[in-house]
Short mmCIF file of C-alpha atoms and ligand atoms in Angstrom, two decimals:
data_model
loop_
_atom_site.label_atom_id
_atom_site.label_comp_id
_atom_site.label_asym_id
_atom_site.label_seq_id
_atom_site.Cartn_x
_atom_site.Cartn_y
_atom_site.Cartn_z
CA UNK A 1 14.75 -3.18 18.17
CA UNK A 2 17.83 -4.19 20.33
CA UNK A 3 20.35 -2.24 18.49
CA UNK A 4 22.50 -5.89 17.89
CA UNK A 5 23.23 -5.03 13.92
CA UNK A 6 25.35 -1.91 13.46
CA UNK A 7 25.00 0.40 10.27
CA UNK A 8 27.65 1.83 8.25
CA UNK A 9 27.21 4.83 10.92
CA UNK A 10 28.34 2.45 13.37
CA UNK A 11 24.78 3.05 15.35
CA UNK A 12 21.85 0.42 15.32
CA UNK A 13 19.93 0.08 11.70
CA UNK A 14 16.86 1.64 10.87
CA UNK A 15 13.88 -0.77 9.17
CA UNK A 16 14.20 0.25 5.98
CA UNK A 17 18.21 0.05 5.99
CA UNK A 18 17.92 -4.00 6.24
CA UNK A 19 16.71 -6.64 4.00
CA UNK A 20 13.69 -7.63 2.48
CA UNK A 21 12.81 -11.11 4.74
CA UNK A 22 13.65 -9.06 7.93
CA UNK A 23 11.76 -5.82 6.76
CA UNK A 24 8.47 -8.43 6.74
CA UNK A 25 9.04 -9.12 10.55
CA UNK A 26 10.47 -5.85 11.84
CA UNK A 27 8.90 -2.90 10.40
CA UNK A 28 8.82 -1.03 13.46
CA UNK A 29 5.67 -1.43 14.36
CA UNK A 30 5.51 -4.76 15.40
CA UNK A 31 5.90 -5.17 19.14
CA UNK A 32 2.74 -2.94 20.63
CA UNK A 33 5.08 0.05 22.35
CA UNK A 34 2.62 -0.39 25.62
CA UNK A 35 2.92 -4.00 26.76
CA UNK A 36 5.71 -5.64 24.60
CA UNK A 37 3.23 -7.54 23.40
CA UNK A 38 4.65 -9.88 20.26
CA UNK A 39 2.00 -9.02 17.81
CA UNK A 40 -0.14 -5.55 17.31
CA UNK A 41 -2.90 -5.55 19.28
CA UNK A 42 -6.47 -5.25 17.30
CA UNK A 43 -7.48 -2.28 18.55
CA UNK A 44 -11.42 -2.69 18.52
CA UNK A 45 -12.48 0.99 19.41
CA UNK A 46 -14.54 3.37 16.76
CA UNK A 47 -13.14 6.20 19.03
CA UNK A 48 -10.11 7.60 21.22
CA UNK A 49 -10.41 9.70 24.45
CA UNK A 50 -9.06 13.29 24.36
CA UNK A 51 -7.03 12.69 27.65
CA UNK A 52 -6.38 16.65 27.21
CA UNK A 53 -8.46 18.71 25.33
CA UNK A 54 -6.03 21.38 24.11
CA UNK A 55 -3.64 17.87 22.86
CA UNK A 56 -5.58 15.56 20.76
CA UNK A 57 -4.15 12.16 21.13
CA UNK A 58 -2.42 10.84 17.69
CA UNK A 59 -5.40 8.68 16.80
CA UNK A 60 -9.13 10.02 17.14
CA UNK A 61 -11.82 8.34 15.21
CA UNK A 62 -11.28 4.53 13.30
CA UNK A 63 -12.34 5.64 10.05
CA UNK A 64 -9.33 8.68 10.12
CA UNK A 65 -6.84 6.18 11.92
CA UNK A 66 -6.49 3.13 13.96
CA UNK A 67 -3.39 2.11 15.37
CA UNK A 68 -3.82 -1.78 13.79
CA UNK A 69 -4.55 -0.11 10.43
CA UNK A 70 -1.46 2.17 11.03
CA UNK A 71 0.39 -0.76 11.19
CA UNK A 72 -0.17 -2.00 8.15
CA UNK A 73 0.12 1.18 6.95
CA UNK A 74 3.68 1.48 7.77
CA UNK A 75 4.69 -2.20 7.00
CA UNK A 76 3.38 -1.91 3.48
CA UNK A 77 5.25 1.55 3.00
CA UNK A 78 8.44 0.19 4.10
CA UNK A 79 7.72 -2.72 1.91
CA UNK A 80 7.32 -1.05 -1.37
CA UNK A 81 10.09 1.92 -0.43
CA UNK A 82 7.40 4.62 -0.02
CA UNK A 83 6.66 7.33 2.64
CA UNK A 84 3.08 6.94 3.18
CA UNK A 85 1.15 3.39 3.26
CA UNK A 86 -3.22 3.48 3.39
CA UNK A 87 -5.06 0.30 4.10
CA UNK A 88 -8.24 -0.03 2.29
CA UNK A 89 -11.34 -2.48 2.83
CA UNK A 90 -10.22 -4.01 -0.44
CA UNK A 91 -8.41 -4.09 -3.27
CA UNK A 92 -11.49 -2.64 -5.23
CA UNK A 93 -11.69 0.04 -2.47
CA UNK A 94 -7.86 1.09 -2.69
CA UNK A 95 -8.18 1.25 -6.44
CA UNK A 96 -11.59 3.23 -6.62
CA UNK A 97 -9.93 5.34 -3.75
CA UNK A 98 -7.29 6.40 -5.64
CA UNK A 99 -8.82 6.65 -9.04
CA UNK A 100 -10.91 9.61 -7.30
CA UNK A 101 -7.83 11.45 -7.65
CA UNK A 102 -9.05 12.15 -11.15
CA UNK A 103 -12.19 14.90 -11.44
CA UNK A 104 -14.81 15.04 -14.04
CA UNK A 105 -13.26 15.26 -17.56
CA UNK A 106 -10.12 13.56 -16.58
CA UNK A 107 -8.97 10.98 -19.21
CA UNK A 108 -7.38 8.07 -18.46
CA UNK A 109 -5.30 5.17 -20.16
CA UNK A 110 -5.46 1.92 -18.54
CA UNK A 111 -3.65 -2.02 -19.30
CA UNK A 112 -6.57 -3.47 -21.72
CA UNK A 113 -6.59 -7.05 -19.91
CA UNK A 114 -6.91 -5.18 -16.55
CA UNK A 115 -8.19 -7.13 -13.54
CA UNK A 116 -12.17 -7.61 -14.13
CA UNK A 117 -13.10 -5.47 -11.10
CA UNK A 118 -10.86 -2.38 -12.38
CA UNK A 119 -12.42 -2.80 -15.90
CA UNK A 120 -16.17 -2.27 -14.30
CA UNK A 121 -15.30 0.57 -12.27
CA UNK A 122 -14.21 2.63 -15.03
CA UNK A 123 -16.47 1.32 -17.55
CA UNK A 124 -19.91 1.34 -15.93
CA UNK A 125 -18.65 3.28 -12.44
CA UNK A 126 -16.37 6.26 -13.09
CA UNK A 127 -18.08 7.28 -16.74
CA UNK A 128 -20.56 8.34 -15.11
CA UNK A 129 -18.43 10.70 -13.55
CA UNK A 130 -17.61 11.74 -16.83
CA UNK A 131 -14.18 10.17 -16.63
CA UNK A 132 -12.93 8.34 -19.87
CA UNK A 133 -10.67 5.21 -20.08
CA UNK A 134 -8.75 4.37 -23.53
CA UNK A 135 -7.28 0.63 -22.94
CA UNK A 136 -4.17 0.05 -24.42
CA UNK A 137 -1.84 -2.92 -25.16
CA UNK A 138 0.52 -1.21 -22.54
CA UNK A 139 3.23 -3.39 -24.16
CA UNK A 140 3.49 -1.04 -26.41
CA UNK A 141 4.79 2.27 -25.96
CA UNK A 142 3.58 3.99 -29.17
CA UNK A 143 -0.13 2.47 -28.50
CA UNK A 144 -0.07 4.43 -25.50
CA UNK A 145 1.47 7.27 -26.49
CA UNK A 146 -1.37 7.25 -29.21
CA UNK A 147 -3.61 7.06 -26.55
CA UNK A 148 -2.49 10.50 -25.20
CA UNK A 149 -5.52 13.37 -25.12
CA UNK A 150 -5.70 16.81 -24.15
CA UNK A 151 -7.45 15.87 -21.10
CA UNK A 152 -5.44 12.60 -20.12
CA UNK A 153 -4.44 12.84 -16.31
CA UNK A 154 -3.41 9.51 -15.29
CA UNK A 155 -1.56 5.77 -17.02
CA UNK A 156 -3.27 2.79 -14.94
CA UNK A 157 -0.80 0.02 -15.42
CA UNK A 158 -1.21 -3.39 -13.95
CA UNK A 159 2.08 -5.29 -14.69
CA UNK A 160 1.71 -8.56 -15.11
CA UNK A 161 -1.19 -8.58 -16.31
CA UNK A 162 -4.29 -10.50 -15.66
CA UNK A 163 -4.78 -13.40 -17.02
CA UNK A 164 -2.98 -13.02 -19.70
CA UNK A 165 0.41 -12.29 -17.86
CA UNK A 166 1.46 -9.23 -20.71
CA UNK A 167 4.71 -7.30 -18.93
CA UNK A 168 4.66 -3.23 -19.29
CA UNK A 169 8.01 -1.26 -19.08
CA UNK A 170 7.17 0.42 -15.73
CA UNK A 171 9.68 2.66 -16.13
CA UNK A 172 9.61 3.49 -20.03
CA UNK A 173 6.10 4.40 -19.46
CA UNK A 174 6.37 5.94 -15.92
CA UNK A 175 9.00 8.64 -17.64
CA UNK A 176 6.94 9.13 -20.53
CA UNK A 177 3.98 9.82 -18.18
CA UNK A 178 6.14 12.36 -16.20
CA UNK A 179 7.38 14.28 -18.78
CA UNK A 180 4.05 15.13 -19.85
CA UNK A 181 2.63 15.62 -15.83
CA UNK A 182 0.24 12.41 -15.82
CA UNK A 183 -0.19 10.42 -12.51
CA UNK A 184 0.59 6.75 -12.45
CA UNK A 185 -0.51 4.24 -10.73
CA UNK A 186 0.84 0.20 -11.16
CA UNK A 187 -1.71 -2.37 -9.27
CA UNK A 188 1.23 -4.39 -8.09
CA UNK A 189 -0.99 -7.41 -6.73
CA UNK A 190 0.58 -10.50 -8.93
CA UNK A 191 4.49 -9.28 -7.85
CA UNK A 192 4.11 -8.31 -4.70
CA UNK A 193 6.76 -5.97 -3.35
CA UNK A 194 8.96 -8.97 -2.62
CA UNK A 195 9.04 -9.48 -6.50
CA UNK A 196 8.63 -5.86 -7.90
CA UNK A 197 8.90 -2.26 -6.70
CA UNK A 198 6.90 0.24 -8.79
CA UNK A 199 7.84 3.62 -6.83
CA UNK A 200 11.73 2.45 -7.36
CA UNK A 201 10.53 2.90 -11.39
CA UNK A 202 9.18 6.25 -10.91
CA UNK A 203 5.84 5.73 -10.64
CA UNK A 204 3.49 7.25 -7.90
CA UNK A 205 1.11 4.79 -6.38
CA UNK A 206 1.12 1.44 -5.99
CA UNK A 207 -1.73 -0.44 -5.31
CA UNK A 208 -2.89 -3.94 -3.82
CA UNK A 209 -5.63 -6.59 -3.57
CA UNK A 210 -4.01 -7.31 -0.20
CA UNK A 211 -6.50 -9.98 -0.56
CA UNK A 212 -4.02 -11.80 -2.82
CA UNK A 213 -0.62 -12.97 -2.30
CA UNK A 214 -0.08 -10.23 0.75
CA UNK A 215 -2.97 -12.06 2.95
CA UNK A 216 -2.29 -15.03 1.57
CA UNK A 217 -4.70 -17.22 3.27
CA UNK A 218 -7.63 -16.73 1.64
CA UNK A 219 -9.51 -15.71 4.51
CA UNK A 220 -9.50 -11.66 4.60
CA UNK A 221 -10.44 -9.07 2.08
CA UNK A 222 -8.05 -6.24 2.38
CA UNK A 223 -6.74 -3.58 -0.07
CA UNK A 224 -3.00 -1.57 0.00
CA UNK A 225 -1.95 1.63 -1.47
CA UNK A 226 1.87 3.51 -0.97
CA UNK A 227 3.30 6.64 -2.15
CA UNK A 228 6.16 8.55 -2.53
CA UNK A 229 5.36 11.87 -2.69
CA UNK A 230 4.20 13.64 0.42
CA UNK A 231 1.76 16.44 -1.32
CA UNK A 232 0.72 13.37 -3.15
CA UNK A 233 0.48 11.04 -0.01
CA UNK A 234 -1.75 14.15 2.01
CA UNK A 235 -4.24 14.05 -1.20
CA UNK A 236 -4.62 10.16 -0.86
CA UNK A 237 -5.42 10.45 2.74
CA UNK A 238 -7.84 12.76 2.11
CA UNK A 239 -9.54 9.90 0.01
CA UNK A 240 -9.52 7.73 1.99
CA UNK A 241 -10.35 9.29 5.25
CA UNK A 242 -13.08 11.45 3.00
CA UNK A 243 -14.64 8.03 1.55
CA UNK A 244 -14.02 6.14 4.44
CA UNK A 245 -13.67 2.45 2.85
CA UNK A 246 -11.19 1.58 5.61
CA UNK A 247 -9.73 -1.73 6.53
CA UNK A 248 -11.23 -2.91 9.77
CA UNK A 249 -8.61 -3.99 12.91
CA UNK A 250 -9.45 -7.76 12.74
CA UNK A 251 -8.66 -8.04 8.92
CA UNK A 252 -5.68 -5.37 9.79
CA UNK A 253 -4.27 -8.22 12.28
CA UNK A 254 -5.12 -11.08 9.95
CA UNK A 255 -3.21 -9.20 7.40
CA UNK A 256 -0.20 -8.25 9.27
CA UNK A 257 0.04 -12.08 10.16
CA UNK A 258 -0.54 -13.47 6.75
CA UNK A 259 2.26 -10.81 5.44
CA UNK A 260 5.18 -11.87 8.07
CA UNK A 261 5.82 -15.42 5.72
CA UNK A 262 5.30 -13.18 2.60
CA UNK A 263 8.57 -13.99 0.87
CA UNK A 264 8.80 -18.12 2.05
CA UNK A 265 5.48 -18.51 0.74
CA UNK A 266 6.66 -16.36 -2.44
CA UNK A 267 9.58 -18.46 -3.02
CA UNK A 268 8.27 -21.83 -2.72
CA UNK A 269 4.67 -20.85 -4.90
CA UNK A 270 7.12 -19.41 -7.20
CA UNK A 271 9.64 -22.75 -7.54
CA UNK A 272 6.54 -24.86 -8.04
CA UNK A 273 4.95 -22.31 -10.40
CA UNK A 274 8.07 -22.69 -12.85
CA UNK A 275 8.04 -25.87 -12.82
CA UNK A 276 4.09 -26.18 -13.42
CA UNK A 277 4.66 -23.96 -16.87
CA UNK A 278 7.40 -25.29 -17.87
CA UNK A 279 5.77 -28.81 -17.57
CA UNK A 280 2.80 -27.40 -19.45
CA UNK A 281 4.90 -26.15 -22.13
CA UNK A 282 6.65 -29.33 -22.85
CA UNK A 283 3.03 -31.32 -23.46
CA UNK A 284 1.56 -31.51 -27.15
CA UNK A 285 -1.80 -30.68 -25.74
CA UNK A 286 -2.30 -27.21 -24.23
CA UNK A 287 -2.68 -24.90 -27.01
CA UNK A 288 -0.45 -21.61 -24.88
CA UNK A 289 1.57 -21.32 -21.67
CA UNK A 290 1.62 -17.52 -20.24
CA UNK A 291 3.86 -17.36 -17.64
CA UNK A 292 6.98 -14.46 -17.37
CA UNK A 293 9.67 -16.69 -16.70
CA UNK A 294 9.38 -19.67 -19.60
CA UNK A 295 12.50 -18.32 -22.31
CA UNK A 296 9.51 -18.10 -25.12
CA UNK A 297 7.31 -15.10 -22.86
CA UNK A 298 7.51 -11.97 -25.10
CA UNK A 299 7.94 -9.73 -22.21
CA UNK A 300 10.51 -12.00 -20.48
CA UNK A 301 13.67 -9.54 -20.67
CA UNK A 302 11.45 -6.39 -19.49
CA UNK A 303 10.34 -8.63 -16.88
CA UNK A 304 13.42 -9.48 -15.77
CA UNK A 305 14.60 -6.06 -15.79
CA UNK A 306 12.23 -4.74 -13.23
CA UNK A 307 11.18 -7.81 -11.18
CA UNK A 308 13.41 -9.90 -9.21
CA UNK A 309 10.85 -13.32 -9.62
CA UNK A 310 8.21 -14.41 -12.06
CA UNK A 311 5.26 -15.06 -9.88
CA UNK A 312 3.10 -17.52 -8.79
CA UNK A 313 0.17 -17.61 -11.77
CA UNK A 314 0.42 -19.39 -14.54
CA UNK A 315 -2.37 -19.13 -17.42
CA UNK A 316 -2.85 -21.78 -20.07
CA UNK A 317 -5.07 -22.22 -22.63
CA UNK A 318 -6.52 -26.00 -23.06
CA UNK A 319 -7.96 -25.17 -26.46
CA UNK A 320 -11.63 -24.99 -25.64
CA UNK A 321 -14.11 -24.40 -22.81
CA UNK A 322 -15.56 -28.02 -22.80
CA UNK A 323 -12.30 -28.91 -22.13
CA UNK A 324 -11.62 -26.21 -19.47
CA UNK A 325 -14.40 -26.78 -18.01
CA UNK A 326 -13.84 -30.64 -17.60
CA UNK A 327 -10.49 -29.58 -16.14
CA UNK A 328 -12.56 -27.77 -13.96
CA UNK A 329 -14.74 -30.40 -12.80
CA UNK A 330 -11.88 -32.99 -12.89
CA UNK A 331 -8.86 -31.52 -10.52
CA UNK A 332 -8.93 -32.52 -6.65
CA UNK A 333 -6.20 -30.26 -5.37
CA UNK A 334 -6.49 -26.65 -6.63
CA UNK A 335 -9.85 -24.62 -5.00
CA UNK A 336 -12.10 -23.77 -7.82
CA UNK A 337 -12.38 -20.36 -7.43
CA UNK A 338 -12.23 -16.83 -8.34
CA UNK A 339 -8.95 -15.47 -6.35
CA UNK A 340 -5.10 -16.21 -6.09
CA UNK A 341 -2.21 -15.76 -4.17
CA UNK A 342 -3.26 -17.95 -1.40
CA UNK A 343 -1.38 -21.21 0.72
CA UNK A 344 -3.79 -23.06 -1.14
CA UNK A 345 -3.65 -23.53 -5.09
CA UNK A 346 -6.42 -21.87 -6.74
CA UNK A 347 -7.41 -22.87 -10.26
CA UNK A 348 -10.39 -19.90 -11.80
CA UNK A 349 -11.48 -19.69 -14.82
CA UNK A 350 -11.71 -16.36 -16.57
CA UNK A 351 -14.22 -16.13 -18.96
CA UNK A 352 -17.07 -17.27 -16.36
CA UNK A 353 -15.47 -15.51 -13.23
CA UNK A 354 -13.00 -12.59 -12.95
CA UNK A 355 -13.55 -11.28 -16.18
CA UNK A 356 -17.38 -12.79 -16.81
CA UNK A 357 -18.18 -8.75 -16.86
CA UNK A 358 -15.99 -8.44 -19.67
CA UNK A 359 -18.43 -8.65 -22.99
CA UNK A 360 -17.57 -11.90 -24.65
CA UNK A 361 -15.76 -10.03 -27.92
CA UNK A 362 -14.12 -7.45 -25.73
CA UNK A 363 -12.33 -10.82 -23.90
CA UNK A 364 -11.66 -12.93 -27.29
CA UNK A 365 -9.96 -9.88 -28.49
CA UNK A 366 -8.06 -9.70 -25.53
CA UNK A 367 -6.31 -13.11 -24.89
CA UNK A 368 -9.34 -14.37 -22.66
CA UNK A 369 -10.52 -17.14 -24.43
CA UNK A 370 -13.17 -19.82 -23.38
CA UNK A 371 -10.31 -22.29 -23.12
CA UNK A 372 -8.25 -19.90 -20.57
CA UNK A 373 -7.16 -21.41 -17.18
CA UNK A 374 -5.26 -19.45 -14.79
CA UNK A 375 -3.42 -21.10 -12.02
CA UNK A 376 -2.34 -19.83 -8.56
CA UNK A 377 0.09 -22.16 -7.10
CA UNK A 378 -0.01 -22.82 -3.72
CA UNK A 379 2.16 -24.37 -1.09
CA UNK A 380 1.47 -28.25 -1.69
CA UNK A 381 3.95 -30.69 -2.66
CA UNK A 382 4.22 -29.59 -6.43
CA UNK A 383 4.19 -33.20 -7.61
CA UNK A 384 1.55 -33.58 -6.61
CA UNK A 385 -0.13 -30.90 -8.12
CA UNK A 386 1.09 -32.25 -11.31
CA UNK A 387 0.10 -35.29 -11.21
CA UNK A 388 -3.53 -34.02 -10.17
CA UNK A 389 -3.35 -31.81 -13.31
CA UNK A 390 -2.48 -34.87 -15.19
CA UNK A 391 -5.21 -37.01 -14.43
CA UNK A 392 -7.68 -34.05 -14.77
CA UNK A 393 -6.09 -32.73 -18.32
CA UNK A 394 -5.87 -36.44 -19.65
CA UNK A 395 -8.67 -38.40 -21.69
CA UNK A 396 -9.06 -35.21 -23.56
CA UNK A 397 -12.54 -36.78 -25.10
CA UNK A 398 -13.84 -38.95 -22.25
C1 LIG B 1 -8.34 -9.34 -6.76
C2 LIG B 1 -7.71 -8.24 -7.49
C3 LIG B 1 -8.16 -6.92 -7.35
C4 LIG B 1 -9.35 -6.56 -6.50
O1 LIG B 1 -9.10 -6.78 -5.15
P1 LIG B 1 -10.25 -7.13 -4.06
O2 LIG B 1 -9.48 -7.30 -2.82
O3 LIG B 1 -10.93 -8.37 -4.55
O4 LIG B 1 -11.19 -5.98 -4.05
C5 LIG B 1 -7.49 -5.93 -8.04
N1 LIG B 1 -6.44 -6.20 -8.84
C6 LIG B 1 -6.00 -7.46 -9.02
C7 LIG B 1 -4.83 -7.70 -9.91
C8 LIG B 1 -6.61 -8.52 -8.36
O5 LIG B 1 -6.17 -9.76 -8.55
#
């Protein structure tokens, strides 16, 4: 705001021409242009007053814009190096939002251990629309180009994946999808743009469970989407403005607040998560460690190509689901619960939550056995957390 850093051009630099940390605090919309005020003002109205009829003001009904929402609209844009930023009611509504992009007799090829929600919506929501999904093992590039059908219009890649942490080539499959006109999409929830910048790989949209590590409180449901493209960015407005699954202003504030520590809450959850699955690793008695960053991951060097950090989630398998289940019933620390990304740790267990609408043989096939646990490391002392885990994984047949 005050002009005190100069830019090569010797004048004062624009938000997107400084780092990442300072990007989270000064977007440009964070001091309310009215009063000075230090944080965006939640601005409760449904409505706006046409001060002059023949002018209508910049903002004129909630559901079409709201200056909170806008906001977070341009912080997330910034964020993720795009030109147009929507806030959704959720990460469910961002994703369904966008997905209407396709029309009836569309075809679409989507990550196979895609989130749980995703998976319903275009298995038992969007076929009835008469739009197809073919999941793929994204990993590999001739499974999807297999995939490919006269009617495919869009690649649906969620990078890592979930639970299974699987890494896609972003940008091996964003050029492939370009070259033959498809729109894709990357649901960047487990990097967060602090980690991982899909529009920098060529692809269109990225997409959030703001919910997740962007909130990062665990205490407001919100949902992100940025593009590039301008014609592109007008058709996504007319989405969401058209289906009107909005973010509110309260849960706009909450998650402009929770986003300002995004990347010291990244780092530390990300320091403790290595050392959680590499400590895994090195016992006798998990039966397999998915996390990016041990040397073993398959998709470690793709990773590392396109992400600057591994995450916060670690999944392990503890061999069976009386076992995961004790674990379950066992650790003090870690909320038991669907969810991730928060200040808390959050331990869920797959088969009977995220992906419990997954049929049982769909899942097995998939990775998502009944001895899965996936781990969201939070911001406690991570000895602590160990030793918690320890006590909880230990007397394997008490
Ligand atoms: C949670 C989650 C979603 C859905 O987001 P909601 O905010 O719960 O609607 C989508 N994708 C991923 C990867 C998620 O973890």
């Amino acid at each position: 705001m005050s002009g005190r850093e100069l830019s090569e051009r010797g004048g004062p630099k624009s938000p997107s021409e400084r780092r990442f940390a300072t990007k989270l605090l000064h977007f440009g919309g964070e001091i309310d242009a009215v009063t000075g005020a230090s944080s965006v003002p939640i601005h409760q109205a449904s409505t706006f007053h046409h001060h002059d009829i023949y002018n209508p003001p910049a903002f004129d009904y909630s559901r079409s814009g709201n200056p909170t929402r806008a906001a977070v609209e341009s912080a997330i844009a910034l964020l993720e190096g795009g030109t147009r930023g929507f806030a959704f009611a959720s990460g469910m509504a961002a994703i369904s939002s966008a997905l209407l992009l396709l029309s009836a007799g569309d075809h679409i090829i989507v990550t196979e251990d895609v989130y749980g929600g995703t998976y319903r919506l275009l298995t038992t929501i969007l076929t009835r629309m008469n739009i197809e999904t073919t999941f793929v093992d994204m990993t590999d590039l001739d499974a999807v180009r297999a995939a490919l059908k006269p009617n495919t219009a869009a690649v649906f890649m969620e990078t890592p994946s979930n639970p299974t942490l699987k890494i896609t080539d972003v940008a091996a499959v964003a050029a492939w999808a370009k070259e033959r006109g498809l729109l894709t999409m990357v649901d960047n929830t487990f990097m967060t743009p602090y980690h991982q910048r899909p529009l920098e790989l060529g692809v269109d949209i990225v997409l959030h469970s703001a919910t997740k590590f962007l909130g990062g409180h665990s205490d407001v449901l919100a949902g992100l989407a940025v593009t590039k493209d301008e014609a592109l960015g007008k058709r996504l407005y007319a989405l969401q403005n058209g289906l009107g699954a909005v973010l509110a202003p309260q849960e706009g504030w909450l998650l402009l607040r929770g986003m300002k520590t995004l990347q010291a809450r990244m780092e530390q959850s990300e320091r403790s998560a290595r050392r959680l699955a590499e400590w895994l690793a090195a016992r006798g008695d998990i039966a397999r460690v998915y996390y990016p960053g041990l040397p073993e991951h398959p998709g470690r060097d793709v990773h590392e190509r396109q992400s600057l950090g591994y995450g916060a989630v670690v999944s392990f398998d503890v061999g069976s689901g009386e076992r995961a289940k004790r674990v379950l019933s066992r650790v003090q620390l870690p909320l038991v619960a669907v969810s991730l990304g928060a200040v808390e740790s959050i331990l869920s267990y797959p088969a009977m939550m995220s992906h419990a609408a997954m049929p049982p043989e769909v899942r097995a096939e998939r990775g998502i056995g009944d001895g899965l646990l996936r781990y969201s490391v939070g911001l406690e002392h991570v000895d602590d957390l160990l030793e918690d885990l320890e006590q909880a994984l230990g007397g394997a047949d008490s």
